[in-house]
mmCIF file of C-alpha atoms in Angstrom:
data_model
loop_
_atom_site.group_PDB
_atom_site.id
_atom_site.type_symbol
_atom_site.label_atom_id
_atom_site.label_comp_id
_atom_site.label_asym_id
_atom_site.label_seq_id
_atom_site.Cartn_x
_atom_site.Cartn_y
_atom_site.Cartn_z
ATOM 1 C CA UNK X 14 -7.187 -5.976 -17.785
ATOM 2 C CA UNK X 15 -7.932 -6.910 -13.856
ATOM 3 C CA UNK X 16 -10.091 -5.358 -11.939
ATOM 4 C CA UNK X 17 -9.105 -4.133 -8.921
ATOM 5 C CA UNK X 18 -11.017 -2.398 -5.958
ATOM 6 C CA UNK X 19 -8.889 0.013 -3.285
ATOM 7 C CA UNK X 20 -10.882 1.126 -0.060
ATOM 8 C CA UNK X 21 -8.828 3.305 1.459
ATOM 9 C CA UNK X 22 -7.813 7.097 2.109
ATOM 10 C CA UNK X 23 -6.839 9.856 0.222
ATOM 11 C CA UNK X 24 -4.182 12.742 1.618
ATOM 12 C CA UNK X 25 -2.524 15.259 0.250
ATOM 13 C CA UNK X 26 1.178 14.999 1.895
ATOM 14 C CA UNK X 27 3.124 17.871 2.848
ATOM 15 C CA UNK X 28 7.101 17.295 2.523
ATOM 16 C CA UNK X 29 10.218 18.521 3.604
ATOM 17 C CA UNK X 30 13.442 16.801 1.864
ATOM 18 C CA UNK X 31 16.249 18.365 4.696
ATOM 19 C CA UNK X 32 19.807 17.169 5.489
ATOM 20 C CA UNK X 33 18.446 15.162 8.777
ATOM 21 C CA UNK X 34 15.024 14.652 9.892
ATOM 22 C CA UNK X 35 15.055 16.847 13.633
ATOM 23 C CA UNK X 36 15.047 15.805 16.877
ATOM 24 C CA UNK X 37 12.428 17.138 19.720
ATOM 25 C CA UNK X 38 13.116 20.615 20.052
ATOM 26 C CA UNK X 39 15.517 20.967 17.207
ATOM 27 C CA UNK X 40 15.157 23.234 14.385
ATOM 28 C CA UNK X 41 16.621 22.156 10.622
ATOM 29 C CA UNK X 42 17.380 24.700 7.951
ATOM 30 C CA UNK X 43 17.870 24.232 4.150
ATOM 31 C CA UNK X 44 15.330 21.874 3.106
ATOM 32 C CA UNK X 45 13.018 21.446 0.280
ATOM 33 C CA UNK X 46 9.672 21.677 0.406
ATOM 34 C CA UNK X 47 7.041 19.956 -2.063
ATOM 35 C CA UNK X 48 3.289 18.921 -1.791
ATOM 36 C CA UNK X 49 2.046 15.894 -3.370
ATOM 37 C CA UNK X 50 -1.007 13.734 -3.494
ATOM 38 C CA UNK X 51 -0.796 11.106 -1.005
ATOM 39 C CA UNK X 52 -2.679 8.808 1.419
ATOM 40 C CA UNK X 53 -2.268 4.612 1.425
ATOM 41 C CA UNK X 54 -5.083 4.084 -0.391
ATOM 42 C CA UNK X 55 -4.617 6.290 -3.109
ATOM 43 C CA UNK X 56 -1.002 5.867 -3.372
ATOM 44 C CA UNK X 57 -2.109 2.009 -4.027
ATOM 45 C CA UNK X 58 -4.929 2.903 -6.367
ATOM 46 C CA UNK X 59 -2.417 5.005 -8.535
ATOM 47 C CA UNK X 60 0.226 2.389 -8.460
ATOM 48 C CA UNK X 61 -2.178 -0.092 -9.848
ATOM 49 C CA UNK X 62 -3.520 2.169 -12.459
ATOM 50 C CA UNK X 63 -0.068 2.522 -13.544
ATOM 51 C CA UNK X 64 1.175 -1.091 -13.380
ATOM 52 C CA UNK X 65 -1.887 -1.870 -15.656
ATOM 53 C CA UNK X 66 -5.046 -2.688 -13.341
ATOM 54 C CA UNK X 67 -8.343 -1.260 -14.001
ATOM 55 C CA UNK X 68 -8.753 0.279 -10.792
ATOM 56 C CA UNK X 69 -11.859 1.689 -8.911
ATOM 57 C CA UNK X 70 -11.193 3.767 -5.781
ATOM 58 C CA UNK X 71 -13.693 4.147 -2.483
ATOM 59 C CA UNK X 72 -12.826 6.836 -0.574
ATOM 60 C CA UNK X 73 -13.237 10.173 0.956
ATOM 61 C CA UNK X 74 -12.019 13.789 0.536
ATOM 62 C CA UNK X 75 -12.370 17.233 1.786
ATOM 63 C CA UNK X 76 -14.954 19.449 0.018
ATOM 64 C CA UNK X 77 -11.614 21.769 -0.396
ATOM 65 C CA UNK X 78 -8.656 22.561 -3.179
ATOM 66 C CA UNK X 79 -6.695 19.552 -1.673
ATOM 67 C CA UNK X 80 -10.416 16.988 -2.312
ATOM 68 C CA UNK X 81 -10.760 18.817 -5.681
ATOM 69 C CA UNK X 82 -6.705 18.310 -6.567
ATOM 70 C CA UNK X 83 -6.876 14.453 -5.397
ATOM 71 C CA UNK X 84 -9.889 14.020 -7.777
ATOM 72 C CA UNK X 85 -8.364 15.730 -10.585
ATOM 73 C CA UNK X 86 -5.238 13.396 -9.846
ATOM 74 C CA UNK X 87 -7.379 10.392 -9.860
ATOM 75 C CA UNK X 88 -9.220 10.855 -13.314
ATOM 76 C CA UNK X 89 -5.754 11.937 -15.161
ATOM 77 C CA UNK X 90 -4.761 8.096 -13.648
ATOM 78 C CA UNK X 91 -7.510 6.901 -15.249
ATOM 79 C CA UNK X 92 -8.856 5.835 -11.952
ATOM 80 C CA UNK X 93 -13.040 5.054 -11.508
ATOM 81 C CA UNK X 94 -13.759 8.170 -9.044
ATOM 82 C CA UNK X 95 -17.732 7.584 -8.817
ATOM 83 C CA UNK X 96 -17.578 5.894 -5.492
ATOM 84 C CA UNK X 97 -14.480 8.822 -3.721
ATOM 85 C CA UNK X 98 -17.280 11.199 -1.867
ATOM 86 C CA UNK X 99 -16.840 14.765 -1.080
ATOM 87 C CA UNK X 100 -16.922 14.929 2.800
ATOM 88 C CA UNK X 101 -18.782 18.647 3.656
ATOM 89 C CA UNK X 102 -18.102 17.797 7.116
ATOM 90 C CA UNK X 103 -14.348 17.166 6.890
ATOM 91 C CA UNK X 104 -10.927 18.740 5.487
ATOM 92 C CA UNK X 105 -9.066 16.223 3.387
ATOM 93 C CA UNK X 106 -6.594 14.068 4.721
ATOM 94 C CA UNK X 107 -2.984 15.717 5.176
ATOM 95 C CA UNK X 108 0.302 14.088 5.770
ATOM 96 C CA UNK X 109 3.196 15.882 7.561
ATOM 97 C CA UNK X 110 6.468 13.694 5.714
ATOM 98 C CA UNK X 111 10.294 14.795 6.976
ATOM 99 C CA UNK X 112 12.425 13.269 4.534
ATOM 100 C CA UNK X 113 16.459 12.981 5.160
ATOM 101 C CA UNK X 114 19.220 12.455 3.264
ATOM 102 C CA UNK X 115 19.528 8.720 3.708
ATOM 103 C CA UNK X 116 15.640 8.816 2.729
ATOM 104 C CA UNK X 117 14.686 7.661 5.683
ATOM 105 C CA UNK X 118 11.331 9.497 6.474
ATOM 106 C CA UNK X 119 9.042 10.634 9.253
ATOM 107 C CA UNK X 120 5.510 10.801 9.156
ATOM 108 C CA UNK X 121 2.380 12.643 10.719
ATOM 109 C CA UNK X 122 -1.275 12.607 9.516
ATOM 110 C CA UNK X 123 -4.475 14.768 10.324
ATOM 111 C CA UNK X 124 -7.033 11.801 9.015
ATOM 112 C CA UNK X 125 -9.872 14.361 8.202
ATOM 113 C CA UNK X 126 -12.292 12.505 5.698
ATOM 114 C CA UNK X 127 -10.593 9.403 6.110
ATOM 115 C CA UNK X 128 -12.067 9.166 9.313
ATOM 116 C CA UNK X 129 -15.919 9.027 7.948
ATOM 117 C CA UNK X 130 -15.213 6.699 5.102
ATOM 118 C CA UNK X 131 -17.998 4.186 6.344
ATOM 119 C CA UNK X 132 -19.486 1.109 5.757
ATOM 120 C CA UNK X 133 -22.526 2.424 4.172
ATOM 121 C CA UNK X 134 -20.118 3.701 1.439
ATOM 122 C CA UNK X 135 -18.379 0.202 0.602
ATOM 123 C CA UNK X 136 -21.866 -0.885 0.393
ATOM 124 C CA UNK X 137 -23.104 1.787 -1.813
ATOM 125 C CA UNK X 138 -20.362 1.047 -4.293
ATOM 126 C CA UNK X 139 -21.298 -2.544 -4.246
ATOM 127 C CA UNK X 140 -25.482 -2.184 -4.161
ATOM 128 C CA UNK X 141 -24.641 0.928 -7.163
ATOM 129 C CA UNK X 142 -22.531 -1.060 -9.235
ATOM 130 C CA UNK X 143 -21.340 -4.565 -8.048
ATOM 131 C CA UNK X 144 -18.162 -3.659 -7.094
ATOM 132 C CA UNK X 145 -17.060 -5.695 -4.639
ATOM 133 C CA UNK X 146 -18.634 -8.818 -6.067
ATOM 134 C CA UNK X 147 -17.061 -7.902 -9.711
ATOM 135 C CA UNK X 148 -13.402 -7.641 -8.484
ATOM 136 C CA UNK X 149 -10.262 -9.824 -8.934
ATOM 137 C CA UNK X 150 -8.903 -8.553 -6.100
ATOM 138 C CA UNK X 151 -9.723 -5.979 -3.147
ATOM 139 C CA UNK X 152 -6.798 -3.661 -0.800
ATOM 140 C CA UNK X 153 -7.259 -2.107 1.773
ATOM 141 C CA UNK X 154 -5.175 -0.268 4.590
ATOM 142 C CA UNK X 155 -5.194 0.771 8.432
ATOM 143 C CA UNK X 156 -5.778 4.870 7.386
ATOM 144 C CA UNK X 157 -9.725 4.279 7.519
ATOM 145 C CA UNK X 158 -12.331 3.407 10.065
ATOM 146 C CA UNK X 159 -11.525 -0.672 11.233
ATOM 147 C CA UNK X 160 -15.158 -1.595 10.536
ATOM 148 C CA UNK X 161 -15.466 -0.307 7.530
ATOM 149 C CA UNK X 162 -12.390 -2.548 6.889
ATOM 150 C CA UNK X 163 -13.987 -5.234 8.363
ATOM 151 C CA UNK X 164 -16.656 -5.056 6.355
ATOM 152 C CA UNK X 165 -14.979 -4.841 3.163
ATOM 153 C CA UNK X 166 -13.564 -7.974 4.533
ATOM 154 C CA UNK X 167 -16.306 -9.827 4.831
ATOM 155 C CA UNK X 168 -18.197 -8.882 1.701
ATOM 156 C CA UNK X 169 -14.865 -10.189 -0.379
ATOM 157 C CA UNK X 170 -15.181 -13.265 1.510
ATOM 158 C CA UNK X 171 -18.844 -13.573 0.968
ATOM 159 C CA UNK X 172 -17.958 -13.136 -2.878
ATOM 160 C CA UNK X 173 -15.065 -15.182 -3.043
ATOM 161 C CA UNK X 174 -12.893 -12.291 -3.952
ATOM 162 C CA UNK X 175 -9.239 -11.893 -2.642
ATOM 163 C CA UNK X 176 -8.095 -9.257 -0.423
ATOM 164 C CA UNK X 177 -5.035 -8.098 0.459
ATOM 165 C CA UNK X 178 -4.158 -6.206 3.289
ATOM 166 C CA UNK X 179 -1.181 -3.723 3.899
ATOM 167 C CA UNK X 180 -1.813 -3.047 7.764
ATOM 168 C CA UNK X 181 -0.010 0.383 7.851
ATOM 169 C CA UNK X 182 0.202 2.684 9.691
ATOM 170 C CA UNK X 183 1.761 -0.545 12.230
ATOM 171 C CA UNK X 184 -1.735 -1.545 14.203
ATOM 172 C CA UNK X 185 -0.954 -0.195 18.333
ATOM 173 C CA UNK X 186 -3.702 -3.103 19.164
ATOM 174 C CA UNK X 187 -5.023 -6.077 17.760
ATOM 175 C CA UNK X 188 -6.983 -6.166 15.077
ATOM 176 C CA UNK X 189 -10.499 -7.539 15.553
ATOM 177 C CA UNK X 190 -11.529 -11.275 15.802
ATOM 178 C CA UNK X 191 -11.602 -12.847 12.784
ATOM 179 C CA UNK X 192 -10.471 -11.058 10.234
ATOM 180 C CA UNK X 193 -7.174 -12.174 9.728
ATOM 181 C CA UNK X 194 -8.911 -15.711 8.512
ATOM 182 C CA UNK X 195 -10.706 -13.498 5.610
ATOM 183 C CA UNK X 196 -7.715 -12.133 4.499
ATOM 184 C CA UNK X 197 -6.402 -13.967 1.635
ATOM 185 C CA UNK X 198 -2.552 -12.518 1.785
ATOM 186 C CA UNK X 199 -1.066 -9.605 4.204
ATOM 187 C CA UNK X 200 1.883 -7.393 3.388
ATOM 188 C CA UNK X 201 3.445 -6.005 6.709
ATOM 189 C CA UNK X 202 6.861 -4.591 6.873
ATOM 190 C CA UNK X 203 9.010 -5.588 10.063
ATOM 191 C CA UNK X 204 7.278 -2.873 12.056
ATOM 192 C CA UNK X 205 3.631 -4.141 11.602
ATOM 193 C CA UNK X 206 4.611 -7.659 11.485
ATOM 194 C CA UNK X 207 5.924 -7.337 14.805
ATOM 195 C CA UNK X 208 2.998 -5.773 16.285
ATOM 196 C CA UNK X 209 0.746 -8.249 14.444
ATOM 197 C CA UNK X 210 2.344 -11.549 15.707
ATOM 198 C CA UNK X 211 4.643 -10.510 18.820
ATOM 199 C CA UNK X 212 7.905 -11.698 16.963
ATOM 200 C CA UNK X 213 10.593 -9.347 17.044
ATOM 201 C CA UNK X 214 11.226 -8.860 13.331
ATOM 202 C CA UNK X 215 14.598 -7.977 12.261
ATOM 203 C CA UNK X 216 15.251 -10.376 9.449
ATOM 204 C CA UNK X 217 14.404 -13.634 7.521
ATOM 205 C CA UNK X 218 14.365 -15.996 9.769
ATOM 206 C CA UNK X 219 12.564 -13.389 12.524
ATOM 207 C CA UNK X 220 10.057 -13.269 9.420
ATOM 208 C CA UNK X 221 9.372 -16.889 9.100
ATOM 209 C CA UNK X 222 8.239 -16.947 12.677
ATOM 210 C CA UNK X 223 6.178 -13.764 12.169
ATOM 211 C CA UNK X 224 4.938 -15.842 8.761
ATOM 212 C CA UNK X 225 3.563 -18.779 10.666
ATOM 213 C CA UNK X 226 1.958 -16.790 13.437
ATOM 214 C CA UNK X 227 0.159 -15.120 10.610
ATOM 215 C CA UNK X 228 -0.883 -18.260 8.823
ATOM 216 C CA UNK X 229 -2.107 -19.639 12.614
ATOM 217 C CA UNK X 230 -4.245 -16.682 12.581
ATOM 218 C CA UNK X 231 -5.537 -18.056 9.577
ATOM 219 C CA UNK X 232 -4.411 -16.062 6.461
ATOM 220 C CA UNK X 233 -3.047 -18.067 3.461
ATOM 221 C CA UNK X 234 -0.071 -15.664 1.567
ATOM 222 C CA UNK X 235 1.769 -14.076 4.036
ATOM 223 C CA UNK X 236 4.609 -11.409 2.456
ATOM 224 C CA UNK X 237 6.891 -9.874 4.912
ATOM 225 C CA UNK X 238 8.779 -6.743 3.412
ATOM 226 C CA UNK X 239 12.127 -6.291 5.016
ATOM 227 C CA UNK X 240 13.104 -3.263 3.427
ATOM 228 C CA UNK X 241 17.124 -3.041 1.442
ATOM 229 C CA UNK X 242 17.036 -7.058 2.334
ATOM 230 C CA UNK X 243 14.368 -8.152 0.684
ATOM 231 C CA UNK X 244 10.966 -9.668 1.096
ATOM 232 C CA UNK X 245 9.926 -13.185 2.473
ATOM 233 C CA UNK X 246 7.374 -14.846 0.677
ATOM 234 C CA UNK X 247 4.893 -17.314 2.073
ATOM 235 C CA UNK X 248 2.075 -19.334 1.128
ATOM 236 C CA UNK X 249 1.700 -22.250 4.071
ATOM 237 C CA UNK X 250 3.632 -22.830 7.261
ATOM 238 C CA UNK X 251 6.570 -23.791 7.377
ATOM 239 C CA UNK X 252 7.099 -22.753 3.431
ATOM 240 C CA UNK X 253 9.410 -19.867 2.913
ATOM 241 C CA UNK X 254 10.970 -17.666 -0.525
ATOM 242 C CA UNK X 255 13.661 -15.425 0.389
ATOM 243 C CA UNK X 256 13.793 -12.247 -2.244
ATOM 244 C CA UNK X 257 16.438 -9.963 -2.499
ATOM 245 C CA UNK X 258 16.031 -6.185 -2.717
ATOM 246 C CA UNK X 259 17.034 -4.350 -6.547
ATOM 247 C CA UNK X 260 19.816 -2.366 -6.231
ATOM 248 C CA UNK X 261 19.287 1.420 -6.650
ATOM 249 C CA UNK X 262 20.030 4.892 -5.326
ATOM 250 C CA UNK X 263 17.273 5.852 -2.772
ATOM 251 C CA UNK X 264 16.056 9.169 -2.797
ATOM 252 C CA UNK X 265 12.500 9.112 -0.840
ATOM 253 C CA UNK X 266 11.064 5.483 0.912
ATOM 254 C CA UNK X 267 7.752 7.391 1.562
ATOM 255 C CA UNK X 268 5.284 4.912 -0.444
ATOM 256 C CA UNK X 269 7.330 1.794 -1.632
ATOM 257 C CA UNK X 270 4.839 0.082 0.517
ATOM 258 C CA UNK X 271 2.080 1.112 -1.499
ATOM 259 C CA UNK X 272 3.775 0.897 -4.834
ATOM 260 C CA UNK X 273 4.533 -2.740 -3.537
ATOM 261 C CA UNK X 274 1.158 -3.043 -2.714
ATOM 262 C CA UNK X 275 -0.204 -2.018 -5.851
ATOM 263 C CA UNK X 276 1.900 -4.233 -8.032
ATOM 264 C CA UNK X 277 1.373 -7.157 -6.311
ATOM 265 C CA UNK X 278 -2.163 -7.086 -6.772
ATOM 266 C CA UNK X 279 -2.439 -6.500 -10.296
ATOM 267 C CA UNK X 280 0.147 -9.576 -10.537
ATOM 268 C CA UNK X 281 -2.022 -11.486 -8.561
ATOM 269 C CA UNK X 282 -5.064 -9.890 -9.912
ATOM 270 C CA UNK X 283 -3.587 -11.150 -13.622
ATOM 271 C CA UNK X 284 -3.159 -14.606 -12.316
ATOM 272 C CA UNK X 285 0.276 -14.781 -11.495
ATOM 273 C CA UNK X 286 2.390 -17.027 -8.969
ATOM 274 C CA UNK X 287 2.891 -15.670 -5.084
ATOM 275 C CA UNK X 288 6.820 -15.507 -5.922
ATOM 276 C CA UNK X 289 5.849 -13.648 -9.373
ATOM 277 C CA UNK X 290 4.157 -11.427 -8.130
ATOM 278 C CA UNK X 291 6.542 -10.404 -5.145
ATOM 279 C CA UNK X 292 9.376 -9.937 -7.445
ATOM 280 C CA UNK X 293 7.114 -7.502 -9.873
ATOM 281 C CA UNK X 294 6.454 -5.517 -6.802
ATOM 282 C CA UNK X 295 9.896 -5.707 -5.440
ATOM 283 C CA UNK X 296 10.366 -4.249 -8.653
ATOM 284 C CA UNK X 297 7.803 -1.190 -8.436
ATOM 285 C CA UNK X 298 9.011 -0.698 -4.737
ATOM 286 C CA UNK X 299 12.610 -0.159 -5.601
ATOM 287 C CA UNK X 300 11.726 1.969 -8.529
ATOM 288 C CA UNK X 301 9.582 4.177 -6.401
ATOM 289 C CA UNK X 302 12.466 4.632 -4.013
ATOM 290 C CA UNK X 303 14.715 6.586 -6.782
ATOM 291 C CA UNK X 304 12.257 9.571 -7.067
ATOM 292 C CA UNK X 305 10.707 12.078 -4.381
ATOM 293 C CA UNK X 306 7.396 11.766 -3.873
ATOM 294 C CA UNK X 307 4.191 9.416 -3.192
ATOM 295 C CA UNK X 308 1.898 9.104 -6.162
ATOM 296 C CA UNK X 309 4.277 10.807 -8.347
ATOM 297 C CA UNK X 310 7.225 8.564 -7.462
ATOM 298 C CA UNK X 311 4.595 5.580 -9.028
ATOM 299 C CA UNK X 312 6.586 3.801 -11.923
ATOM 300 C CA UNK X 313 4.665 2.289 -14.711
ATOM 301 C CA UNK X 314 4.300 -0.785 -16.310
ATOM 302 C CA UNK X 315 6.746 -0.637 -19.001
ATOM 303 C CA UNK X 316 9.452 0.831 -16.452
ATOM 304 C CA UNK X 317 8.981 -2.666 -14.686
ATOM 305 C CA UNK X 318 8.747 -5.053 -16.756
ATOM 306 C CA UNK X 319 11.977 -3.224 -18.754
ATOM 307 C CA UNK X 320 14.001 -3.370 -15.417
ATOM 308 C CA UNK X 321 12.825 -6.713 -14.847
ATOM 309 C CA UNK X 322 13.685 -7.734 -18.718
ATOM 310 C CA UNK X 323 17.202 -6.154 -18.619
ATOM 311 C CA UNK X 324 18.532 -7.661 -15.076
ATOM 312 C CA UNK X 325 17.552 -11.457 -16.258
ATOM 313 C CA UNK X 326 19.695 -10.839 -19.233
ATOM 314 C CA UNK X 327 22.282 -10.161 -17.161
ATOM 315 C CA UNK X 328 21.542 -13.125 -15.112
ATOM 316 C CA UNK X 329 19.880 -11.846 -11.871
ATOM 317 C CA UNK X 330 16.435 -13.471 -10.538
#
């Protein structure tokens, strides 16, 4: 089993499921409402746990029932908790989601303890128990403080570990100098990878441009998700794998990033090929899609690697 380390935040999302998400000043009736455990990182940590990674979490929560829930949530994963503090000084994240029919979704989030998740606390983890330096592979996410990502950053580069980054929410500015080269592969959708590189990202070959901005910057695997198309994969300039999307009914996109995220680190994490492991997460992604929810809507390992064993008997890649 890999290990994998997620620094990252921890919401609790609030969502409405209504017939069309509203425009300013309108009012929608006849939705559904549901709460769920949410927040990048943790959607990531429980995808991992699920898809088979031995995953320890560094994060923050609220000392309130939403910190205590998210806890609770964690251990029943199977996730290592000892290094996800209870902020006194903060609520726990919460997450605003407006789902519509077409499950296209709309999001708004009140950090809270995500806000003071700090360097001091990646370093605790790793001066307490070596966890940075003991990892196959490190994610993180935009929802925290950017020097606490930084410095996860550079300790995985100091230890030779991987990192991935999934920089959502899109980043408004750049990110800082340097860290890009530290970063051993980057998952933006078209959104981020836009903002990221300045290409206007709308589809594959819009990607590859975005892809070898990205590798100028100096990162090596470069996946660009491009949503019901598919995701381009790669792993030096100029060196591009198209993927298609599975084929399923979507009912809620809210985390296929992060369940996309989470599977393709425990397929890198477990040694496997840049194209493997994109088309194990395309995989997780699309199941994630059929089901409401974030952390619920997490598919495990044996849904995946079922999916993937039925669809290359009937011939697909």
């Amino acid at each position: 089993m890999s290990k994998i380390v997620v620094v990252g935040s921890s919401n609790t999302d609030m969502v409405v499921k209504s017939r069309t998400i509203p425009r300013p000043g309108e009012t929608v009736i006849g939705g559904t409402f549901v709460s769920n455990a949410g927040g990048k990182g943790a959607n990531q940590a429980v995808a991992a746990a699920r898809l088979g990674g031995e995953v320890a979490l560094v994060a923050r929560v609220g000392d309130d029932m939403f910190g205590e829930q998210a806890r609770a949530g964690f251990i029943k994963e199977g996730i290592d908790t000892t290094f996800v503090r209870t902020d006194s000084a903060a609520a726990t994240g919460i997450a605003l989601i407006l789902v519509d029919d077409a499950a296209e979704n709309l999001i708004s989030v009140a950090s809270g303890a995500n806000e003071n998740l700090s360097p001091s606390d990646v370093d605790d983890a790793e001066a307490r128990a070596k966890l940075i330096s003991t990892a196959n592979m490190v994610v993180v996410q935009l929802e925290t403080p950017m020097d606490t990502i930084v410095h996860t950053a550079d300790l995985a580069s100091q230890f030779g570990v991987p990192l991935i980054l999934d920089p959502a929410p899109a980043p408004k500015t750049p990110l800082p100098e340097g860290l890009l080269a530290k970063i051993s592969c980057i998952k933006p959708n078209e959104t981020e990878a836009s903002y990221l590189t300045g290409v206007s990202v709308s589809d594959f070959a819009s990607a590859a441009q975005a892809a070898n901005v990205l590798h100028d910057f100096g990162v090596e695997n470069v996946l660009i998700t491009l949503g019901k198309s598919g995701v381009l994969v790669s792993d030096a300039r100029d060196s591009f794998v198209e993927l298609p999307s599975i084929q399923v009914e979507a009912v809620d996109s809210t985390a296929a990033g992060d369940a996309f995220s989470g599977a393709l680190a425990v397929a890198l994490a477990e040694g496997k090929s840049l194209v493997e492991a994109a088309q194990f997460a395309i995989i997780a992604a699309g199941l994630s899609v059929t089901r409401l929810g974030a952390q619920q809507s997490m598919p495990m390992r044996e849904e995946v690697l079922l999916y993937a064993k039925l669809h290359i008997k009937e011939g697909e890649k």
